[in-house]
């Protein structure tokens, strides 16, 4: 929606009469855009993916599974986790709303796993009822919970051990 809006604004500015008026309008648009970017980069809290990856990397074991809610948060996690010397199996959940099919696939993925990491960020729209955590709690107990800026990490251990 941003690109069409900017094109519409530019077309409107170009229809203004007089170079000075057009230059002033473009300058004002640029200033307001930069002010918005400054607010985004300097006042919004940044998600602590570097700390999340370090936390998991320091405690992870070779057969651990990492479940990501929402699925796309695997990307920033991977950016920092690639520095770790351990490879983990991954199970990204849907980036859209979690559906029963997703939960059945999760149940199959965790079957026989002793330890599961649940990494949650931006999950309010994806899993508003915490159904992923509830599904994991059927077979695993929460051992460790850590909260970082914008990200929550749970280490779940098998309930049968």
PDB file of C-alpha atoms in Angstrom:
ATOM      1  CA  UNK A   1       0.000   0.000   0.000  1.00  0.00           C
ATOM      2  CA  UNK A   2       2.956   2.332   0.545  1.00  0.00           C
ATOM      3  CA  UNK A   3       4.163   2.380  -3.072  1.00  0.00           C
ATOM      4  CA  UNK A   4       0.760   3.290  -4.582  1.00  0.00           C
ATOM      5  CA  UNK A   5       0.315   5.945  -1.902  1.00  0.00           C
ATOM      6  CA  UNK A   6       3.717   7.481  -2.674  1.00  0.00           C
ATOM      7  CA  UNK A   7       2.993   7.414  -6.411  1.00  0.00           C
ATOM      8  CA  UNK A   8      -0.303   9.185  -5.801  1.00  0.00           C
ATOM      9  CA  UNK A   9       1.430  11.808  -3.655  1.00  0.00           C
ATOM     10  CA  UNK A  10       4.142  12.334  -6.278  1.00  0.00           C
ATOM     11  CA  UNK A  11       1.516  12.730  -9.020  1.00  0.00           C
ATOM     12  CA  UNK A  12      -0.287  15.278  -6.886  1.00  0.00           C
ATOM     13  CA  UNK A  13       2.876  17.231  -6.192  1.00  0.00           C
ATOM     14  CA  UNK A  14       3.814  17.219  -9.883  1.00  0.00           C
ATOM     15  CA  UNK A  15       0.440  18.791 -10.694  1.00  0.00           C
ATOM     16  CA  UNK A  16       1.249  21.763  -8.482  1.00  0.00           C
ATOM     17  CA  UNK A  17       2.041  24.931 -10.415  1.00  0.00           C
ATOM     18  CA  UNK A  18       5.395  26.556  -9.925  1.00  0.00           C
ATOM     19  CA  UNK A  19       8.806  25.088  -9.291  1.00  0.00           C
ATOM     20  CA  UNK A  20       9.137  26.568  -5.820  1.00  0.00           C
ATOM     21  CA  UNK A  21       5.810  25.113  -4.701  1.00  0.00           C
ATOM     22  CA  UNK A  22       6.715  21.654  -6.058  1.00  0.00           C
ATOM     23  CA  UNK A  23      10.186  21.772  -4.493  1.00  0.00           C
ATOM     24  CA  UNK A  24       8.683  22.807  -1.152  1.00  0.00           C
ATOM     25  CA  UNK A  25       6.112  19.996  -1.278  1.00  0.00           C
ATOM     26  CA  UNK A  26       8.758  17.362  -2.110  1.00  0.00           C
ATOM     27  CA  UNK A  27      11.006  18.706   0.651  1.00  0.00           C
ATOM     28  CA  UNK A  28       8.191  18.501   3.202  1.00  0.00           C
ATOM     29  CA  UNK A  29       7.360  14.944   2.136  1.00  0.00           C
ATOM     30  CA  UNK A  30      11.017  13.942   2.488  1.00  0.00           C
ATOM     31  CA  UNK A  31      11.334  15.572   5.924  1.00  0.00           C
ATOM     32  CA  UNK A  32       8.209  13.856   7.268  1.00  0.00           C
ATOM     33  CA  UNK A  33       9.366  10.512   5.855  1.00  0.00           C
ATOM     34  CA  UNK A  34      12.773  10.886   7.506  1.00  0.00           C
ATOM     35  CA  UNK A  35      11.166  11.834  10.826  1.00  0.00           C
ATOM     36  CA  UNK A  36       9.141   8.629  10.688  1.00  0.00           C
ATOM     37  CA  UNK A  37      12.260   6.582   9.970  1.00  0.00           C
ATOM     38  CA  UNK A  38      14.144   8.274  12.800  1.00  0.00           C
ATOM     39  CA  UNK A  39      11.357   7.331  15.205  1.00  0.00           C
ATOM     40  CA  UNK A  40      11.436   3.736  13.973  1.00  0.00           C
ATOM     41  CA  UNK A  41      15.203   3.312  14.261  1.00  0.00           C
ATOM     42  CA  UNK A  42      15.787   5.237  17.494  1.00  0.00           C
ATOM     43  CA  UNK A  43      12.688   4.784  19.623  1.00  0.00           C
ATOM     44  CA  UNK A  44      11.350   1.314  18.853  1.00  0.00           C
ATOM     45  CA  UNK A  45      12.765  -1.442  21.054  1.00  0.00           C
ATOM     46  CA  UNK A  46      14.781  -3.921  19.009  1.00  0.00           C
ATOM     47  CA  UNK A  47      14.123  -7.626  19.407  1.00  0.00           C
ATOM     48  CA  UNK A  48      17.042  -9.314  21.160  1.00  0.00           C
ATOM     49  CA  UNK A  49      17.716 -12.075  18.620  1.00  0.00           C
ATOM     50  CA  UNK A  50      21.430 -12.057  19.393  1.00  0.00           C
ATOM     51  CA  UNK A  51      20.710 -12.814  23.057  1.00  0.00           C
ATOM     52  CA  UNK A  52      18.051 -15.406  22.164  1.00  0.00           C
ATOM     53  CA  UNK A  53      20.447 -17.274  19.853  1.00  0.00           C
ATOM     54  CA  UNK A  54      23.204 -17.157  22.490  1.00  0.00           C
ATOM     55  CA  UNK A  55      20.807 -18.411  25.195  1.00  0.00           C
ATOM     56  CA  UNK A  56      19.695 -21.377  23.096  1.00  0.00           C
ATOM     57  CA  UNK A  57      23.198 -22.058  21.772  1.00  0.00           C
ATOM     58  CA  UNK A  58      24.727 -22.232  25.251  1.00  0.00           C
ATOM     59  CA  UNK A  59      22.131 -24.740  26.491  1.00  0.00           C
ATOM     60  CA  UNK A  60      21.208 -26.743  23.393  1.00  0.00           C
ATOM     61  CA  UNK A  61      21.980 -30.409  22.900  1.00  0.00           C
ATOM     62  CA  UNK A  62      22.420 -32.203  19.546  1.00  0.00           C
ATOM     63  CA  UNK A  63      18.967 -33.860  19.370  1.00  0.00           C
ATOM     64  CA  UNK A  64      16.994 -30.777  20.432  1.00  0.00           C
ATOM     65  CA  UNK A  65      14.152 -29.481  18.277  1.00  0.00           C
ATOM     66  CA  UNK A  66      13.395 -25.771  17.898  1.00  0.00           C
ATOM     67  CA  UNK A  67       9.780 -24.755  17.243  1.00  0.00           C
ATOM     68  CA  UNK A  68       9.229 -21.224  15.922  1.00  0.00           C
ATOM     69  CA  UNK A  69       5.968 -19.315  16.411  1.00  0.00           C
ATOM     70  CA  UNK A  70       5.514 -17.430  14.066  1.00  0.00           C
ATOM     71  CA  UNK A  71       7.364 -19.384  11.415  1.00  0.00           C
ATOM     72  CA  UNK A  72       9.113 -16.370   9.913  1.00  0.00           C
ATOM     73  CA  UNK A  73      10.986 -15.612  13.152  1.00  0.00           C
ATOM     74  CA  UNK A  74      13.333 -18.435  12.221  1.00  0.00           C
ATOM     75  CA  UNK A  75      15.107 -15.963   9.905  1.00  0.00           C
ATOM     76  CA  UNK A  76      16.398 -13.507  12.548  1.00  0.00           C
ATOM     77  CA  UNK A  77      17.140 -16.410  14.895  1.00  0.00           C
ATOM     78  CA  UNK A  78      19.246 -18.107  12.203  1.00  0.00           C
ATOM     79  CA  UNK A  79      21.153 -14.913  11.479  1.00  0.00           C
ATOM     80  CA  UNK A  80      22.641 -14.965  14.984  1.00  0.00           C
ATOM     81  CA  UNK A  81      22.520 -18.699  15.649  1.00  0.00           C
ATOM     82  CA  UNK A  82      24.779 -19.544  12.703  1.00  0.00           C
ATOM     83  CA  UNK A  83      27.699 -18.543  14.936  1.00  0.00           C
ATOM     84  CA  UNK A  84      26.929 -21.407  17.295  1.00  0.00           C
ATOM     85  CA  UNK A  85      28.718 -24.702  16.875  1.00  0.00           C
ATOM     86  CA  UNK A  86      25.636 -26.908  17.147  1.00  0.00           C
ATOM     87  CA  UNK A  87      23.053 -27.823  14.517  1.00  0.00           C
ATOM     88  CA  UNK A  88      19.454 -28.153  15.665  1.00  0.00           C
ATOM     89  CA  UNK A  89      16.390 -29.612  13.983  1.00  0.00           C
ATOM     90  CA  UNK A  90      13.774 -26.968  13.127  1.00  0.00           C
ATOM     91  CA  UNK A  91      10.003 -26.912  13.035  1.00  0.00           C
ATOM     92  CA  UNK A  92       8.666 -23.509  11.977  1.00  0.00           C
ATOM     93  CA  UNK A  93       4.951 -23.121  12.639  1.00  0.00           C
ATOM     94  CA  UNK A  94       2.673 -21.314  10.203  1.00  0.00           C
ATOM     95  CA  UNK A  95       3.207 -17.632   9.568  1.00  0.00           C
ATOM     96  CA  UNK A  96      -0.558 -17.338   9.270  1.00  0.00           C
ATOM     97  CA  UNK A  97      -2.932 -18.457  12.007  1.00  0.00           C
ATOM     98  CA  UNK A  98      -2.073 -21.828  13.569  1.00  0.00           C
ATOM     99  CA  UNK A  99      -4.596 -24.413  12.378  1.00  0.00           C
ATOM    100  CA  UNK A 100      -5.402 -27.933  13.690  1.00  0.00           C
ATOM    101  CA  UNK A 101      -3.320 -29.444  10.858  1.00  0.00           C
ATOM    102  CA  UNK A 102      -0.304 -27.464  12.071  1.00  0.00           C
ATOM    103  CA  UNK A 103      -0.803 -28.794  15.599  1.00  0.00           C
ATOM    104  CA  UNK A 104      -1.071 -32.398  14.395  1.00  0.00           C
ATOM    105  CA  UNK A 105       2.176 -31.955  12.449  1.00  0.00           C
ATOM    106  CA  UNK A 106       3.771 -30.523  15.599  1.00  0.00           C
ATOM    107  CA  UNK A 107       2.627 -33.527  17.653  1.00  0.00           C
ATOM    108  CA  UNK A 108       4.305 -35.830  15.128  1.00  0.00           C
ATOM    109  CA  UNK A 109       7.486 -33.727  15.105  1.00  0.00           C
ATOM    110  CA  UNK A 110       7.904 -33.810  18.899  1.00  0.00           C
ATOM    111  CA  UNK A 111       7.173 -37.519  19.239  1.00  0.00           C
ATOM    112  CA  UNK A 112      10.148 -39.165  20.956  1.00  0.00           C
ATOM    113  CA  UNK A 113      11.970 -35.866  21.502  1.00  0.00           C
ATOM    114  CA  UNK A 114      13.435 -35.328  24.960  1.00  0.00           C
ATOM    115  CA  UNK A 115      13.964 -31.582  24.624  1.00  0.00           C
ATOM    116  CA  UNK A 116      12.139 -28.919  22.639  1.00  0.00           C
ATOM    117  CA  UNK A 117      12.835 -25.221  22.392  1.00  0.00           C
ATOM    118  CA  UNK A 118       9.799 -23.038  21.759  1.00  0.00           C
ATOM    119  CA  UNK A 119      10.778 -19.623  20.374  1.00  0.00           C
ATOM    120  CA  UNK A 120       7.855 -17.194  20.231  1.00  0.00           C
ATOM    121  CA  UNK A 121       7.719 -13.717  18.767  1.00  0.00           C
ATOM    122  CA  UNK A 122       4.893 -11.904  16.974  1.00  0.00           C
ATOM    123  CA  UNK A 123       2.727 -14.821  18.044  1.00  0.00           C
ATOM    124  CA  UNK A 124      -0.358 -12.828  19.083  1.00  0.00           C
ATOM    125  CA  UNK A 125      -1.824 -12.935  15.589  1.00  0.00           C
ATOM    126  CA  UNK A 126      -0.464 -16.368  14.713  1.00  0.00           C
ATOM    127  CA  UNK A 127      -1.337 -18.260  17.909  1.00  0.00           C
ATOM    128  CA  UNK A 128      -3.635 -16.015  19.990  1.00  0.00           C
ATOM    129  CA  UNK A 129      -4.819 -18.883  22.223  1.00  0.00           C
ATOM    130  CA  UNK A 130      -1.317 -20.308  22.869  1.00  0.00           C
ATOM    131  CA  UNK A 131      -2.358 -23.593  21.285  1.00  0.00           C
ATOM    132  CA  UNK A 132       1.250 -24.460  20.367  1.00  0.00           C
ATOM    133  CA  UNK A 133       2.376 -24.203  23.987  1.00  0.00           C
ATOM    134  CA  UNK A 134      -0.709 -26.160  25.110  1.00  0.00           C
ATOM    135  CA  UNK A 135       0.082 -28.881  22.552  1.00  0.00           C
ATOM    136  CA  UNK A 136       3.674 -29.139  23.763  1.00  0.00           C
ATOM    137  CA  UNK A 137       2.524 -29.309  27.394  1.00  0.00           C
ATOM    138  CA  UNK A 138       0.619 -32.524  26.635  1.00  0.00           C
ATOM    139  CA  UNK A 139       3.891 -34.416  26.194  1.00  0.00           C
ATOM    140  CA  UNK A 140       6.520 -32.126  27.745  1.00  0.00           C
ATOM    141  CA  UNK A 141       6.972 -30.022  30.878  1.00  0.00           C
ATOM    142  CA  UNK A 142       8.409 -26.544  30.897  1.00  0.00           C
ATOM    143  CA  UNK A 143      11.906 -26.550  32.349  1.00  0.00           C
ATOM    144  CA  UNK A 144      13.178 -23.050  31.586  1.00  0.00           C
ATOM    145  CA  UNK A 145      11.425 -19.897  30.422  1.00  0.00           C
ATOM    146  CA  UNK A 146      13.380 -16.821  29.380  1.00  0.00           C
ATOM    147  CA  UNK A 147      11.981 -13.508  28.208  1.00  0.00           C
ATOM    148  CA  UNK A 148      13.976 -11.176  25.989  1.00  0.00           C
ATOM    149  CA  UNK A 149      12.946  -7.937  24.301  1.00  0.00           C
ATOM    150  CA  UNK A 150      10.198  -9.022  21.914  1.00  0.00           C
ATOM    151  CA  UNK A 151      10.970 -12.752  22.190  1.00  0.00           C
ATOM    152  CA  UNK A 152      10.002 -15.527  24.592  1.00  0.00           C
ATOM    153  CA  UNK A 153      11.928 -18.822  24.837  1.00  0.00           C
ATOM    154  CA  UNK A 154      10.749 -22.015  26.544  1.00  0.00           C
ATOM    155  CA  UNK A 155      12.785 -25.177  27.059  1.00  0.00           C
ATOM    156  CA  UNK A 156      10.418 -28.131  27.317  1.00  0.00           C
ATOM    157  CA  UNK A 157      11.516 -31.563  28.560  1.00  0.00           C
ATOM    158  CA  UNK A 158       9.756 -34.854  27.974  1.00  0.00           C
ATOM    159  CA  UNK A 159       7.161 -35.549  30.661  1.00  0.00           C
ATOM    160  CA  UNK A 160       7.916 -39.277  30.537  1.00  0.00           C
ATOM    161  CA  UNK A 161      11.499 -38.867  31.826  1.00  0.00           C
TER     162      UNK A 161
END
